[in-house]
Short mmCIF file of C-alpha atoms and ligand atoms in Angstrom, two decimals:
data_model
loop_
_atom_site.label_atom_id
_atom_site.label_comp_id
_atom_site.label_asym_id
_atom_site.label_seq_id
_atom_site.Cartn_x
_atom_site.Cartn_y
_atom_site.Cartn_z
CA UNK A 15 0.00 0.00 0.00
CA UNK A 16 1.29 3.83 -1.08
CA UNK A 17 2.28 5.81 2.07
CA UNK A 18 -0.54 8.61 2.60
CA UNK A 19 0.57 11.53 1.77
CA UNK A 20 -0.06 14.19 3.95
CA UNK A 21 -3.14 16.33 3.26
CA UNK A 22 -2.62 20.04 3.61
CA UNK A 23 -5.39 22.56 4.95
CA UNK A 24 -5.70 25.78 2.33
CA UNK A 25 -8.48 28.46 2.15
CA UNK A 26 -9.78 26.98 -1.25
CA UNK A 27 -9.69 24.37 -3.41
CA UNK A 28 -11.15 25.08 -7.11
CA UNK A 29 -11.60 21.06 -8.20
CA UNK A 30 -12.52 19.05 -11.64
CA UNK A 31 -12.56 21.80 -14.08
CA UNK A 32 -13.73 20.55 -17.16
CA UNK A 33 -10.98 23.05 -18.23
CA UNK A 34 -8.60 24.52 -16.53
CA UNK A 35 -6.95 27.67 -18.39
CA UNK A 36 -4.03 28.82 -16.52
CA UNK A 37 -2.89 31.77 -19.35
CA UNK A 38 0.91 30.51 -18.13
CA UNK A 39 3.18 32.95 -20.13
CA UNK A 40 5.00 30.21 -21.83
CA UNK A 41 1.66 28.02 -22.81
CA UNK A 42 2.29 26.83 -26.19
CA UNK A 43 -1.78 26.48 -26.77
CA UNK A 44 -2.00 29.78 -25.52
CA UNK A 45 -4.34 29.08 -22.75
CA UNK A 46 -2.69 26.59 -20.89
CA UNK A 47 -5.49 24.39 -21.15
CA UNK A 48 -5.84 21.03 -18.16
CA UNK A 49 -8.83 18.98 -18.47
CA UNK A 50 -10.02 17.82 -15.27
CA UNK A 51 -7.19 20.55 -13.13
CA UNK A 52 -7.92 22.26 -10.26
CA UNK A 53 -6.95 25.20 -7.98
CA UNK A 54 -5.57 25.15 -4.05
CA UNK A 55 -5.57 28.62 -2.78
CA UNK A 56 -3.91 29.92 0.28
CA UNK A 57 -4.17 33.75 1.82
CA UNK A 58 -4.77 35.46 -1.30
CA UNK A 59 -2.29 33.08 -3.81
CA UNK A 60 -2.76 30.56 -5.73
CA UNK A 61 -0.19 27.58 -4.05
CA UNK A 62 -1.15 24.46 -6.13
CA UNK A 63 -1.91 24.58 -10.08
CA UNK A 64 -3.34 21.12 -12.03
CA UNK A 65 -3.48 18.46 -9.53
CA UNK A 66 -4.64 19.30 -6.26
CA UNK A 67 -5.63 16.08 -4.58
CA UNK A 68 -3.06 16.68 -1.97
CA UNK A 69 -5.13 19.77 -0.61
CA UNK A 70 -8.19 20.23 1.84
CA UNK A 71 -10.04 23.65 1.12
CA UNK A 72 -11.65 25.13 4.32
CA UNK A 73 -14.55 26.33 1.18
CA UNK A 74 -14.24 24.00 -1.65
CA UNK A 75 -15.74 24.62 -5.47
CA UNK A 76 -16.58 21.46 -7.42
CA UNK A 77 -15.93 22.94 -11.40
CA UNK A 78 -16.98 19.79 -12.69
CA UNK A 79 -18.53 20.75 -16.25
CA UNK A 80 -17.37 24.04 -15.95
CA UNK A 81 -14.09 26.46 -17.51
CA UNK A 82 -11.82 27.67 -14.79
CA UNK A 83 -9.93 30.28 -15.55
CA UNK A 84 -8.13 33.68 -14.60
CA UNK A 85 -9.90 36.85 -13.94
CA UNK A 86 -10.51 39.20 -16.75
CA UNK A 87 -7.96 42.09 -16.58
CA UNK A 88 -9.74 45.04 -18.44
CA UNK A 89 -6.82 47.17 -19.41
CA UNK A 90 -8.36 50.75 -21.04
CA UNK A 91 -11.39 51.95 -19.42
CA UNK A 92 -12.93 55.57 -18.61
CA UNK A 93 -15.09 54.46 -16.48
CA UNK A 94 -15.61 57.13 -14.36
CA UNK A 95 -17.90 59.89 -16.10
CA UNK A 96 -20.94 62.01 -15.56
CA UNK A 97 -23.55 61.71 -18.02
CA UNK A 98 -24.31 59.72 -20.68
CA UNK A 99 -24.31 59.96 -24.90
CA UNK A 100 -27.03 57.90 -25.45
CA UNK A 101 -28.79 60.30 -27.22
CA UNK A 102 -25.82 61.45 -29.34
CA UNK A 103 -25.60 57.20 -30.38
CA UNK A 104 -29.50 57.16 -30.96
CA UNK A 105 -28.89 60.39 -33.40
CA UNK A 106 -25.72 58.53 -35.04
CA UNK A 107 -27.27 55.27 -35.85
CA UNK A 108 -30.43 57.21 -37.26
CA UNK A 109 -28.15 59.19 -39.61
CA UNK A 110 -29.30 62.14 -37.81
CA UNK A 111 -26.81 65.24 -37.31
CA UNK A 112 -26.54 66.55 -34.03
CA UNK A 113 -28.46 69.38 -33.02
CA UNK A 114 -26.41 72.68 -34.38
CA UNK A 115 -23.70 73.47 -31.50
CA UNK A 116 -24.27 70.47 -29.27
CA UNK A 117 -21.48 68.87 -27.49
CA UNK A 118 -20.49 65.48 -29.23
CA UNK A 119 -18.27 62.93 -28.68
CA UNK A 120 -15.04 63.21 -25.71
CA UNK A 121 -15.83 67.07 -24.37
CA UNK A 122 -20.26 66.12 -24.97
CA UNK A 123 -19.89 64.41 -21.03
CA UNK A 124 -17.38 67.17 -19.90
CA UNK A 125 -19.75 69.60 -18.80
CA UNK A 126 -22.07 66.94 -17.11
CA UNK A 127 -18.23 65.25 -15.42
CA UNK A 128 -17.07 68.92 -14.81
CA UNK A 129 -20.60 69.31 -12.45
CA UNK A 130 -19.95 66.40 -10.29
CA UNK A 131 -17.75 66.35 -6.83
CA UNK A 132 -15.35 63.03 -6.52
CA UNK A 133 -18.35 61.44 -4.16
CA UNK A 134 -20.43 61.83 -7.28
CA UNK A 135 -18.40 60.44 -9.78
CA UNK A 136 -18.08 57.32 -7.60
CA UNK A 137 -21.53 57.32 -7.58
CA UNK A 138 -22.33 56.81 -11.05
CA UNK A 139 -19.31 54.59 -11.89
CA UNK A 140 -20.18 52.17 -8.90
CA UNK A 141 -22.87 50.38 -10.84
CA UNK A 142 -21.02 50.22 -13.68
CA UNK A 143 -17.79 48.82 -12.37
CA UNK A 144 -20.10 46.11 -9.90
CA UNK A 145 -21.34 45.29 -13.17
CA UNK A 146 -17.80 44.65 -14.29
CA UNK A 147 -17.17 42.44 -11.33
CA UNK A 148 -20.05 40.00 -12.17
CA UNK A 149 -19.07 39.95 -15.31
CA UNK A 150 -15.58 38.62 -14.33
CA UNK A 151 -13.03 41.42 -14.71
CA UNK A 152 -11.25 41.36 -11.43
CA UNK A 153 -8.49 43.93 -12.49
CA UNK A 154 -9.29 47.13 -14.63
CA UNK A 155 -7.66 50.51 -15.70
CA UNK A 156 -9.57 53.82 -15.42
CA UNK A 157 -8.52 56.75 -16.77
CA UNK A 158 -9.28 60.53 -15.79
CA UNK A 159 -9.97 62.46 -19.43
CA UNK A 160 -13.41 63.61 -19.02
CA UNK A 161 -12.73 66.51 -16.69
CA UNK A 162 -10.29 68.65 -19.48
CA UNK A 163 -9.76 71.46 -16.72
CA UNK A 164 -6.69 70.71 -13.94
CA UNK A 165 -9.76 70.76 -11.28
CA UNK A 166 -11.89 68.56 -12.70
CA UNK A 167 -8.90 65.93 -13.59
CA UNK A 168 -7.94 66.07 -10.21
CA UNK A 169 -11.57 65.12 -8.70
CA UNK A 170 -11.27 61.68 -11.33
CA UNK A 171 -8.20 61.13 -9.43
CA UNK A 172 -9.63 60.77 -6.12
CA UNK A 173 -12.99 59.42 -7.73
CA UNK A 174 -10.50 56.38 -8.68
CA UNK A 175 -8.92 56.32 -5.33
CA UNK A 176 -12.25 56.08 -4.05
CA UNK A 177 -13.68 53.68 -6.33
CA UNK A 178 -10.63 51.48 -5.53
CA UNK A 179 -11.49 50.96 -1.89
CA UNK A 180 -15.14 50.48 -2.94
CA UNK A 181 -14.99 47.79 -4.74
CA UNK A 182 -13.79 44.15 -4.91
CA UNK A 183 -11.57 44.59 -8.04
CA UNK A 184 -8.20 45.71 -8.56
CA UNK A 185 -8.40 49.42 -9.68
CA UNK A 186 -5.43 51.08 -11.98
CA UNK A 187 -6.01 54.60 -12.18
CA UNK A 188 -4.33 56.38 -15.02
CA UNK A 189 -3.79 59.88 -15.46
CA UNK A 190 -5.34 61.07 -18.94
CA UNK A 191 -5.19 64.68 -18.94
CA UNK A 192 -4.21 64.25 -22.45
CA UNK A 193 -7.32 63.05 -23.59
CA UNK A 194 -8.33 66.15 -25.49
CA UNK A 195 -8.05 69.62 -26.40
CA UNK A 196 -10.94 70.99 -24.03
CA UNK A 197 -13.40 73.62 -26.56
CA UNK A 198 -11.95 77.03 -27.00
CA UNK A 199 -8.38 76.42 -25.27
CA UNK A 200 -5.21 76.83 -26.81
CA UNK A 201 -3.10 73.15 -27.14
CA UNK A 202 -0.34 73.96 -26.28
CA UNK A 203 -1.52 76.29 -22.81
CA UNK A 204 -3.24 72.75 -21.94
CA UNK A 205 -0.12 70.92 -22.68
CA UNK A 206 1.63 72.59 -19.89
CA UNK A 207 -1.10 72.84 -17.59
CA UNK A 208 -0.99 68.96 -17.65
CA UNK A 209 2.52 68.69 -17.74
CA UNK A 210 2.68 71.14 -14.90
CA UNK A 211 0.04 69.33 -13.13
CA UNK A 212 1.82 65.39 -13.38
CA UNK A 213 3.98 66.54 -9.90
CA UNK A 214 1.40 66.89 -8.15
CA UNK A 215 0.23 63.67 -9.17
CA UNK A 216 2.60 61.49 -9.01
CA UNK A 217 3.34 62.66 -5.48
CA UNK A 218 -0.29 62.33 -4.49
CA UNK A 219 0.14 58.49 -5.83
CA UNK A 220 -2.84 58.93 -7.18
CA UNK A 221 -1.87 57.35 -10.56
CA UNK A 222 0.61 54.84 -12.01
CA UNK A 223 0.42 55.90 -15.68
CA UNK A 224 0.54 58.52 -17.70
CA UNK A 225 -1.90 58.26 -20.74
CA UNK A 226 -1.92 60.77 -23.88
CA UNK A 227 -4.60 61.00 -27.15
CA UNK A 228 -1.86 61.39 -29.80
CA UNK A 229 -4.14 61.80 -33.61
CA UNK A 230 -4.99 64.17 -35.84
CA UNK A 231 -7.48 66.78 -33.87
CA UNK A 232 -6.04 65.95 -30.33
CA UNK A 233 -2.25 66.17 -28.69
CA UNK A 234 0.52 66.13 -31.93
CA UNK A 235 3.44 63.80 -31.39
CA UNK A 236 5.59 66.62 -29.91
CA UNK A 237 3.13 67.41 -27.25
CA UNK A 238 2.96 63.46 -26.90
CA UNK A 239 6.29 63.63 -26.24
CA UNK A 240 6.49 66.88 -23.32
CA UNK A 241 4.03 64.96 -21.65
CA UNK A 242 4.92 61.34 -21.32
CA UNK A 243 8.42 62.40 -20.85
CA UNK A 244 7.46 64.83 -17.98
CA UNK A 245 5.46 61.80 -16.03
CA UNK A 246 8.30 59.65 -16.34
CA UNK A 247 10.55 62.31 -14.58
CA UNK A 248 7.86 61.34 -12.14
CA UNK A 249 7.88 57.95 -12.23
CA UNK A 250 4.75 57.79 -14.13
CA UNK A 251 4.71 55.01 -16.91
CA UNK A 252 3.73 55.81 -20.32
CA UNK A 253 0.40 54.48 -22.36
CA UNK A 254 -0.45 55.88 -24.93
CA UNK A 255 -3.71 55.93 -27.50
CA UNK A 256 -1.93 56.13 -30.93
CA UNK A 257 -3.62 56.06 -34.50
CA UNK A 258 -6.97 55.85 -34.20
CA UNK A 259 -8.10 57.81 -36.63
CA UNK A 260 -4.94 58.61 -38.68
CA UNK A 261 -0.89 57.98 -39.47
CA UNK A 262 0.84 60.10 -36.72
CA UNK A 263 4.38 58.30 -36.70
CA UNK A 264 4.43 58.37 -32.75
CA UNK A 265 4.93 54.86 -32.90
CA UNK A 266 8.32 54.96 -32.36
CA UNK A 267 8.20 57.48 -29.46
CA UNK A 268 6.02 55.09 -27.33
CA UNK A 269 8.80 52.19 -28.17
CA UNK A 270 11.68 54.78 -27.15
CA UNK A 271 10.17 55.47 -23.83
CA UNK A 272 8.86 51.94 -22.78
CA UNK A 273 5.18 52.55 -23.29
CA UNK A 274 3.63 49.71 -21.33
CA UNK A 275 1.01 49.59 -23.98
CA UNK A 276 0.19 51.05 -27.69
CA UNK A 277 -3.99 51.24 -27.54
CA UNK A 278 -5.75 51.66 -31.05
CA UNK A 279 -3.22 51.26 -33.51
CA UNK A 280 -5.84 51.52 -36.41
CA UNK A 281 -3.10 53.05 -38.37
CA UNK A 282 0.05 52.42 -36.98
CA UNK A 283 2.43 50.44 -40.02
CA UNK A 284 3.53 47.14 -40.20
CA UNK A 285 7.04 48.35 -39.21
CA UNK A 286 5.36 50.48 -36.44
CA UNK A 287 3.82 47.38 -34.88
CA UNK A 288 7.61 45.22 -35.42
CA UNK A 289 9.22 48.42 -33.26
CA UNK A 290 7.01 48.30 -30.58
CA UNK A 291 7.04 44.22 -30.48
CA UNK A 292 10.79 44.87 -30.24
CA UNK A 293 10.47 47.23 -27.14
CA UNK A 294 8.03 44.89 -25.24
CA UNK A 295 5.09 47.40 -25.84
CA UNK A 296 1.53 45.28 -25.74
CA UNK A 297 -0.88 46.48 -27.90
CA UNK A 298 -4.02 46.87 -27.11
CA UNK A 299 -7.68 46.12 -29.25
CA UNK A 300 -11.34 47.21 -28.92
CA UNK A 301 -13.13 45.65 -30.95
CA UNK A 302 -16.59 47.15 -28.90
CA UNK A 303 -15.16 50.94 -29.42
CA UNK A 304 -14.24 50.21 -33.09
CA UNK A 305 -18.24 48.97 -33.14
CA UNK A 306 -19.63 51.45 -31.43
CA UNK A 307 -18.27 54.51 -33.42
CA UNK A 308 -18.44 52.29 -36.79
CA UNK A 309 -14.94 52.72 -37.08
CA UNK A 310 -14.01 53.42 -41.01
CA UNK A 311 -11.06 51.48 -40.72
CA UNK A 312 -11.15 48.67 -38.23
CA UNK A 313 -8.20 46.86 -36.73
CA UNK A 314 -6.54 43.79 -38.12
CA UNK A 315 -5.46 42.56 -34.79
CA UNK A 316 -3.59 39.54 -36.69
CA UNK A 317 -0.95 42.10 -37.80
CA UNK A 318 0.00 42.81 -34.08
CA UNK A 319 0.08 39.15 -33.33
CA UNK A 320 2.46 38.73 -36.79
CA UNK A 321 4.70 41.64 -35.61
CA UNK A 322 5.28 39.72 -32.31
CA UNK A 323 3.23 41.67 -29.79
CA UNK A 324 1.31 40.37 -26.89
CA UNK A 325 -2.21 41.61 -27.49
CA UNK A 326 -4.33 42.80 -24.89
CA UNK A 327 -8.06 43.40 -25.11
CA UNK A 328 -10.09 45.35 -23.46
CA UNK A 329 -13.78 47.22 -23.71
CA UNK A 330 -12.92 50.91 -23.80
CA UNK A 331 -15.96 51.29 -21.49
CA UNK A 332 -16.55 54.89 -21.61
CA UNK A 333 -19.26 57.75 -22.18
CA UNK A 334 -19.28 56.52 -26.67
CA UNK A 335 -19.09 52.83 -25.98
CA UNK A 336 -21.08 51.53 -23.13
CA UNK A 337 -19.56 48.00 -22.99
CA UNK A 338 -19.41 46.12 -19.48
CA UNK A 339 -18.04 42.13 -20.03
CA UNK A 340 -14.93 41.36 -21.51
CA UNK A 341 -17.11 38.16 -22.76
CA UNK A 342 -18.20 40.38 -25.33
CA UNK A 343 -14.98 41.72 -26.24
CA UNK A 344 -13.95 38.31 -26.83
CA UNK A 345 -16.88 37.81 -29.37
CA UNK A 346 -16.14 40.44 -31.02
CA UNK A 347 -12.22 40.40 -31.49
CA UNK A 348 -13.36 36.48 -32.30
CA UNK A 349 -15.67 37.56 -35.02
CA UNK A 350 -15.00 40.74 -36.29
CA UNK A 351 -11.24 40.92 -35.63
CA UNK A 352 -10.63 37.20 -36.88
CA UNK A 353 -8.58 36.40 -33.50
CA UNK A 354 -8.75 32.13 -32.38
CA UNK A 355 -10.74 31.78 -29.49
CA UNK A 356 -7.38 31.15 -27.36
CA UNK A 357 -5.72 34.00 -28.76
CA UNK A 358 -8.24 36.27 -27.37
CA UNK A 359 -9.07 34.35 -24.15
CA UNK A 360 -4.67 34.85 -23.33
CA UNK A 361 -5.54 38.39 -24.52
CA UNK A 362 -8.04 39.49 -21.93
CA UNK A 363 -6.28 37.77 -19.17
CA UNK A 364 -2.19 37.98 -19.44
CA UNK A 365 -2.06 40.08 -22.32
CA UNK A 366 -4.34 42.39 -20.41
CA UNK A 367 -1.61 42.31 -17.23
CA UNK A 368 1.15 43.10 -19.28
CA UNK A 369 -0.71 46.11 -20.34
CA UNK A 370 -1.14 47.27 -16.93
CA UNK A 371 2.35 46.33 -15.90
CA UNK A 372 1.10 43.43 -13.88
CA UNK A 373 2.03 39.84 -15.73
CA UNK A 374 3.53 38.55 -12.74
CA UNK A 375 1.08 39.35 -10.42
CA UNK A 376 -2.37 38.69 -12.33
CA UNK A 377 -3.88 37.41 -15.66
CA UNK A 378 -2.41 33.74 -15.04
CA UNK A 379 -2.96 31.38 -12.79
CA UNK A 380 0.20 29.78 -11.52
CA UNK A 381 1.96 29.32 -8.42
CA UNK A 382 2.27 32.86 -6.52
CA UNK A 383 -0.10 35.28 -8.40
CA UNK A 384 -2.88 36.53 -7.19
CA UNK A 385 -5.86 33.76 -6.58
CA UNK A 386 -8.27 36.07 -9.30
CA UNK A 387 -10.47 33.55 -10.52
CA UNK A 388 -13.55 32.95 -12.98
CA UNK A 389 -15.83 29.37 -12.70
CA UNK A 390 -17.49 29.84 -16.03
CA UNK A 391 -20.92 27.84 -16.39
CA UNK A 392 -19.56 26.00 -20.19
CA UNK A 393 -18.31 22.67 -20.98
CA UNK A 394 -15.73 24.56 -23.04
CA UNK A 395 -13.77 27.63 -23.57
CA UNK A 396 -15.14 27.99 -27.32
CA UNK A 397 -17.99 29.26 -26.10
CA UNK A 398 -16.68 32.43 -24.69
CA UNK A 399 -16.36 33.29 -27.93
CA UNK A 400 -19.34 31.55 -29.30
CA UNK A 401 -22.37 32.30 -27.14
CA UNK A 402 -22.91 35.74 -28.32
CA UNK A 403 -24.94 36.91 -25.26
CA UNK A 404 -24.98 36.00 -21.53
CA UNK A 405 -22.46 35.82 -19.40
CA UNK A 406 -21.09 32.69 -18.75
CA UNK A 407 -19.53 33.07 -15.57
CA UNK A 408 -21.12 31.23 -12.51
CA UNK A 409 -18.37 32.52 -9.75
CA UNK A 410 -16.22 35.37 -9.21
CA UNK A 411 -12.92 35.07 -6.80
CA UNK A 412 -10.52 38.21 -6.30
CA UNK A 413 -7.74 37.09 -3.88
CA UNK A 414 -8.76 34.00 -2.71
CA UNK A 415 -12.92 35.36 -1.70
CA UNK A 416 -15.58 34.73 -3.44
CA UNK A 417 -16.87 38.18 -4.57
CA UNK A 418 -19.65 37.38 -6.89
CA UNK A 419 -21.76 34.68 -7.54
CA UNK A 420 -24.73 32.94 -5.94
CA UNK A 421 -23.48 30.06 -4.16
CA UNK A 422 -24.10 27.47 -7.16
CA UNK A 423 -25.15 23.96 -6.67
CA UNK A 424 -21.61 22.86 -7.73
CA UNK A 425 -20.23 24.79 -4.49
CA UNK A 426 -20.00 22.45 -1.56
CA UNK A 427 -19.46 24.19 1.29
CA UNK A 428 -17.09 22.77 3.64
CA UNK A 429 -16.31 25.99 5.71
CA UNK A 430 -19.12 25.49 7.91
CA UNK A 431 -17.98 22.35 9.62
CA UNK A 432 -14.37 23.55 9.79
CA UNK A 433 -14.95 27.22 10.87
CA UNK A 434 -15.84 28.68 14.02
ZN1 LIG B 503 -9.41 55.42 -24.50
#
């Protein structure tokens, strides 16, 4: 008879996935797919990856016919807005112009985000980012951008240091003065108000990036350039949206000062895309936005993957593209963008980390990251990308807790009998 092997005591065991997908960074499938794996968790981090017979969970979660897999990582949102366009997108998809003078598109919420205190702002983003959380996206971005006056930047600040502590996710907060030119300033006055602002904020650790609009209409590549090199005096890491809308040749600027990501890219060149692959930029896709504003010129997101970026995707949840779940994301960068089904699973989980600077910490599950988890209610991971509405996930876990998610049938509950 085998000698018993000793069985050790952990917060939570995850057990009989149908499919476990850890997103490893050097999965070959992409996914790092085990049939029939399972999960030990311990304090917070994941401590046993595949076969976890040897562990005892004080709370157990039988995943038998169901995809386990990491926490979305939602890496470009502006989630934090007053007011809504909705009227502005029921005008557009009419064919109707808007009303002579009316505020459209980044600066047509400014007015109603310019109106609202930081306890306000948190207010109306709450519900959207709880929604985010049931949807499974335990880690997201937010950027300030909607403000466009030093005041009102500084109030989406400390709406996302509020909104941090609120909520179950991990929050990122990125500084985006540079979203726009605000109506009737000069661009290069608001240049150095941001750039005179970024002290203050990096002191006030109130962001870890630095974000800029760099196309035709918004910041040029020079005052790209004053401001991402002014944050990084600060400590404040680069992002950058690049070539949305038209050929700036900033590319190489966001490769030169270690951009942690490249977001758009619409018309960035092949040779563009092979720089920042070279400087370890990940690019980053939204499929939703590029949907939502009936982009003329949508992304190829194969020609990132062929220049040898990691590809993160992500819903650009803001004020002109009211998207929630990553789940759709991943149906649309499926269908529309012609990603496989892994490709795009890897890309809202690890290659959404790397875009937020956080690969070893989230967006895989292996030994030592955080325990950010998703039990998804399908027999398969194909149909993330196939069931074109309804989210599919059953449970939510941010560091080790179960945040969201009714207590399924599948959950056994064994913390009853062994706690207090
Ligand atoms: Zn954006």
């Amino acid at each position: 008879m085998a000698e018993q092997i000793p069985v050790r005591t952990v917060d939570l065991v995850i057990a009989d996935a149908a499919e476990l997908l850890t997103c490893a960074p050097d999965a070959t499938d992409l996914i790092g797919c085990v049939r029939g794996g399972g999960l030990a968790v311990d304090d917070g981090r994941i401590v046993a990856v595949g076969d976890v017979s040897g562990y005892r969970g004080r709370r157990r979660i039988d995943a038998s016919g169901k995809v386990v897999m990491p926490g979305f990582v939602d890496s470009h949102t502006h989630v934090v807005f007053g007011g809504d366009r909705a009227a502005e997108y029921a005008g557009k998809v009419a064919g109707a112009p808007p009303p002579e003078g009316a505020a459209v598109g980044i600066t047509g919420t400014m007015a109603d985000t310019r109106a609202l205190s930081a306890e306000e702002l948190v207010d109306q983003a709450l519900p959207r980012v709880r929604q985010m959380l049931a949807a499974g996206t335990t880690t997201f971005e937010s950027k300030t951008g909607y403000g466009l006056s030093r005041e009102a930047e500084w109030r989406l600040l400390e709406a996302n240091a509020r909104l941090a502590s609120a909520v179950d996710a991990r929050l990122v907060s990125t500084y985006l003065g540079g979203h726009a030119i605000a109506p009737g300033r000069d661009p290069e006055q608001w240049t150095a108000e941001i750039v005179a602002q970024l002290p203050e904020v990096a002191a006030a650790g109130l962001a870890a990036f630095n974000d800029v609009y760099c196309d035709e209409g918004y910041f040029t590549p020079a005052q790209t350039e004053r401001i991402l090199a002014a944050g990084l005096e600060h400590g404040l890491v680069p992002k950058i949206h690049l070539d949305a809308y038209s050929h700036t040749g900033v590319a190489p600027l966001a490769a030169r000062l270690g951009a942690v990501s490249a977001d758009h890219l619409n018309y960035t060149t092949d040779a563009e895309l092979e720089q920042l692959a070279e400087a370890g930029v990940t690019g980053v896709y939204m499929p939703c936005l590029e949907y939502a504003v009936a982009h003329p010129r949508p992304l190829d997101p194969t020609r990132l993957q062929r220049a040898g970026m990691e590809v993160a995707l992500a819903t650009d949840v803001c004020p002109g593209c009211w998207t929630i779940g990553m789940e759709t994301v991943i149906v649309m960068a499926c269908r529309a963008g012609g990603m496989s089904v892994p490709a795009a699973i890897r890309a809202a989980t690890r290659g959404g980390a790397l875009a937020l600077g956080l690969g070893e910490r989230v967006g895989s599950l292996t030994v030592g990251r955080d325990a950010d988890v998703l039990v998804l209610d399908v027999p398969s991971h194909e149909h993330l990308a196939y069931r074109l509405s309804g989210s599919p996930v059953d449970a939510v876990v941010r560091a080790g807790a179960v945040v969201s998610g009714a207590r399924t049938p599948a959950e056994e509950l064994s913390d009853k009998e062994s706690r207090p």
